[in-house]
Short mmCIF file of C-alpha atoms in Angstrom, two decimals:
data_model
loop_
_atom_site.label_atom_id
_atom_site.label_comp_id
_atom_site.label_asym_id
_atom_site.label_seq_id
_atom_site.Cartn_x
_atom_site.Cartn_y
_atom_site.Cartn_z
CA UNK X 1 -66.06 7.33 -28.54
CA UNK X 2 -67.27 4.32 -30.95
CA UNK X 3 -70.06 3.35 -28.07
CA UNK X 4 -71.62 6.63 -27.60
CA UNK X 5 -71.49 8.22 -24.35
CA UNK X 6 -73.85 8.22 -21.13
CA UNK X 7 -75.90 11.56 -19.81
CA UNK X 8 -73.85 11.03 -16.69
CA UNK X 9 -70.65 11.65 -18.91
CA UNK X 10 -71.63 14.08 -21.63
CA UNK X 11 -72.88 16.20 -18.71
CA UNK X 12 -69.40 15.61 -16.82
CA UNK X 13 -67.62 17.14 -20.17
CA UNK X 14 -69.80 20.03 -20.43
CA UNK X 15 -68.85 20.96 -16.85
CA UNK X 16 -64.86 20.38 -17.44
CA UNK X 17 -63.24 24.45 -18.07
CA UNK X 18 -59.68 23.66 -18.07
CA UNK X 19 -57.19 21.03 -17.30
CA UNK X 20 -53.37 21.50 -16.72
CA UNK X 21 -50.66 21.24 -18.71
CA UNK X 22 -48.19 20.00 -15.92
CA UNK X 23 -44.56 20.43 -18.96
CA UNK X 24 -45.23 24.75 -18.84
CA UNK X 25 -47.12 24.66 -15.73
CA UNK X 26 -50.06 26.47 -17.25
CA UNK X 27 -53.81 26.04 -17.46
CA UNK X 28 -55.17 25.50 -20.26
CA UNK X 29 -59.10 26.14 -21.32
CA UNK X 30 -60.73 23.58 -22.68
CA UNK X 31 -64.36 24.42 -24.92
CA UNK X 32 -66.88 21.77 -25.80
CA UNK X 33 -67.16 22.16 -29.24
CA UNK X 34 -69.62 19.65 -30.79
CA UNK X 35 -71.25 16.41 -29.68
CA UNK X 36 -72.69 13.68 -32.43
CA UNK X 37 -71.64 10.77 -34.36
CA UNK X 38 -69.31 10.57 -37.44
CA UNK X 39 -72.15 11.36 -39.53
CA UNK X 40 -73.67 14.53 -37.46
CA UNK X 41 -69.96 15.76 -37.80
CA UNK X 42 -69.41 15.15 -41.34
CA UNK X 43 -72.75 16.96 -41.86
CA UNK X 44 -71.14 19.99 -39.86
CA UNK X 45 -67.99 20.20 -41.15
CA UNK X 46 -69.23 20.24 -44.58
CA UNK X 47 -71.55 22.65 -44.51
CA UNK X 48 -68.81 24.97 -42.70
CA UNK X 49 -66.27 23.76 -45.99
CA UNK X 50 -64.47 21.21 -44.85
CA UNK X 51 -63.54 18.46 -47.07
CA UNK X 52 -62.48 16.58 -43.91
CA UNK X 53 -65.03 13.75 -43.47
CA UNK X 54 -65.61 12.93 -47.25
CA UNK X 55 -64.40 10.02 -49.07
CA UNK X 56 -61.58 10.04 -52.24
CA UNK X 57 -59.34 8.34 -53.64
CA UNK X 58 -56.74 11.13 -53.79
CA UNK X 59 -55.69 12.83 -50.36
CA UNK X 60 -53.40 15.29 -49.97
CA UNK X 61 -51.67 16.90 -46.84
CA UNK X 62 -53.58 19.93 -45.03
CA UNK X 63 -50.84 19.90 -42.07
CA UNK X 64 -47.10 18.94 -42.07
CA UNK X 65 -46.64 15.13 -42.06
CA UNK X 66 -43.91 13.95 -39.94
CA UNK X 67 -42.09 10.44 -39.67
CA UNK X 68 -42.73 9.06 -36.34
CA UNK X 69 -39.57 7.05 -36.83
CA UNK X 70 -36.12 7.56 -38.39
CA UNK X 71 -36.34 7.59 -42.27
CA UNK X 72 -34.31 4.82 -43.85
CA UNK X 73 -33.88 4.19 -47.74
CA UNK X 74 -35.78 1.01 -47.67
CA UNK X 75 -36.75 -1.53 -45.63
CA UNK X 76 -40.29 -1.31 -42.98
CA UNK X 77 -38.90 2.29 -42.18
CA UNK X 78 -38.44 4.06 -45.64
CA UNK X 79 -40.95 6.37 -46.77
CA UNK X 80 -43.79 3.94 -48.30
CA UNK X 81 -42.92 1.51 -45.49
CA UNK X 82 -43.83 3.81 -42.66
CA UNK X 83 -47.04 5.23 -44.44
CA UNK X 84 -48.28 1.64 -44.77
CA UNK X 85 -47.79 0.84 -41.11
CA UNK X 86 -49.79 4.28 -40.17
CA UNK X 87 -52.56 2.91 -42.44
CA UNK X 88 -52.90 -0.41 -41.53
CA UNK X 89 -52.81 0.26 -37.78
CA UNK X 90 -56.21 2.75 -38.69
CA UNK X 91 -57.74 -0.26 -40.53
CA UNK X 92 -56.92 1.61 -43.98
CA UNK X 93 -55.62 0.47 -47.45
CA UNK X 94 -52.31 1.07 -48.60
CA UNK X 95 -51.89 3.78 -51.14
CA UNK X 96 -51.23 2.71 -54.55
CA UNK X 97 -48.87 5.81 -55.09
CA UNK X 98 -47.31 8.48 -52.98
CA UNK X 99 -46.03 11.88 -54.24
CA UNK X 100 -43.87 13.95 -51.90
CA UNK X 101 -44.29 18.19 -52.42
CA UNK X 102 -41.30 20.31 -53.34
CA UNK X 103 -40.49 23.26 -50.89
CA UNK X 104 -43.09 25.29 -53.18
CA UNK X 105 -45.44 22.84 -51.35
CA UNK X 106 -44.39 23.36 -48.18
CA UNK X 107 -44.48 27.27 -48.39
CA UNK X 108 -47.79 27.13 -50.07
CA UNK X 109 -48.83 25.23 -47.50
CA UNK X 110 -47.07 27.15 -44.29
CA UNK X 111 -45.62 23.83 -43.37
CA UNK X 112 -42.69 25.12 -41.61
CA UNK X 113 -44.73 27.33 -39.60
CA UNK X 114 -46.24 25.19 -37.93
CA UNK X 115 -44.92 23.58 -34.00
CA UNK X 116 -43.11 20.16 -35.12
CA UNK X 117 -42.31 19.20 -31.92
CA UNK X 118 -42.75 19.05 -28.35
CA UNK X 119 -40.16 20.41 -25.92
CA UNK X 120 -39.39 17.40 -23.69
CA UNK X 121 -36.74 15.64 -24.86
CA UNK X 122 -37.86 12.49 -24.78
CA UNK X 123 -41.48 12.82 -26.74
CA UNK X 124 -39.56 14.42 -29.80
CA UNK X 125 -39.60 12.63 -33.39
CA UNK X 126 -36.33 11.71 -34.87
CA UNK X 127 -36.38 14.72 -37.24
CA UNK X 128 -38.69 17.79 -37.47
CA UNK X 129 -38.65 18.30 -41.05
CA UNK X 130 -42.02 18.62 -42.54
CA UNK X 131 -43.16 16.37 -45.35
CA UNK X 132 -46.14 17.84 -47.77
CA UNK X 133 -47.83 14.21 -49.23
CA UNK X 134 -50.21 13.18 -51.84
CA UNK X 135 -51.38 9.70 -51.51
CA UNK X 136 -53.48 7.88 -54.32
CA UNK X 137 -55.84 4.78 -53.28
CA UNK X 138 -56.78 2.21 -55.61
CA UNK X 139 -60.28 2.56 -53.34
CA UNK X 140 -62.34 5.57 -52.23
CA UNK X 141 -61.40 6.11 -47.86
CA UNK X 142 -63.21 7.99 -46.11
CA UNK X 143 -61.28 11.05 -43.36
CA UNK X 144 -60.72 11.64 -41.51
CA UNK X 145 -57.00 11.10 -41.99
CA UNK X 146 -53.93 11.71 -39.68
CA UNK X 147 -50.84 10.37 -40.13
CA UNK X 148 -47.03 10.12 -38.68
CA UNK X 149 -45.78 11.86 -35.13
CA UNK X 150 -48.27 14.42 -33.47
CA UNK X 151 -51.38 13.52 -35.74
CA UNK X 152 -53.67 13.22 -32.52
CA UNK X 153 -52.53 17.11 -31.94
CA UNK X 154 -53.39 18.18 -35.62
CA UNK X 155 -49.94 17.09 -37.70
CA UNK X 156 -50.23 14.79 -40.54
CA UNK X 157 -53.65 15.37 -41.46
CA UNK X 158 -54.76 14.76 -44.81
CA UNK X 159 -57.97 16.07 -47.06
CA UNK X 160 -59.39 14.50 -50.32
CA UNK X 161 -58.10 16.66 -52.93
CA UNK X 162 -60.42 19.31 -54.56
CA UNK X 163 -60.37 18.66 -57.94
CA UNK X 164 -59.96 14.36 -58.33
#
């Protein structure tokens, strides 16, 4: 929340247990896990490992990225095109160069282990097939970075890479 949050509402989070998933009819448990600013959590997360918060110029996918839209061969919805309107939208630079994995990549990476999709019909992306990414910016950015359909549930995410 970029303005911060009042007592009245951090104290109305803390007290929330579960909410409902009305498509499998199912509770589900919810778990406050941290409260702070960007910095407080980048603090966190790297001191727990995480390369998620820190800046590079290289980042490369942690989860499977998926095209929100059909993939055409060129044009606003072929590969770089699509990338470039994720970016933007998040106020980011466009890469200078993209590399896509091989399937070594994606097996490495358990890629097509992971839930590509939901099951109503109509919230599914045009194709489920994962994409492992490396994306070079002229500029350091700084993560976190999610990309493509599902990033707000974990798909598409991107880390710097370990060794720039």
């Amino acid at each position: 929340c970029p303005r911060g949050l009042g007592g009245q509402a951090i104290e109305a989070i803390r007290r929330v247990r579960f909410s409902w998933d009305r498509d499998n009819d199912k509770k589900v448990f919810i778990s406050l896990v941290g409260l702070g600013d960007d910095a407080a959590l980048s603090r966190l997360l790297t001191r727990e490992g995480s390369r998620l918060m820190q800046a590079g110029t290289v980042f490369e996918s942690i989860t499977p990225f998926i095209f929100p839209r059909y993939l055409k061969k060129r044009g606003k919805n072929d590969l770089r095109g699509q990338l470039e309107a994720e970016l933007v939208c998040r106020g980011l630079p466009a890469p200078v160069e993209i590399t896509l994995g091989d399937r070594a990549d994606l097996s490495r990476g358990r890629f097509l282990q992971y839930v590509r999709s939901r099951r109503a019909q109509h919230k599914r992306p045009p194709t489920t097939y994962p994409y492992a990414l490396t994306l070079r910016f002229a500029q350091p950015v700084t993560g976190p970075l999610t990309l493509g359909y599902g990033s707000h549930y974990g798909l598409g995410m991107f880390a710097p890479a370990a060794e720039e």
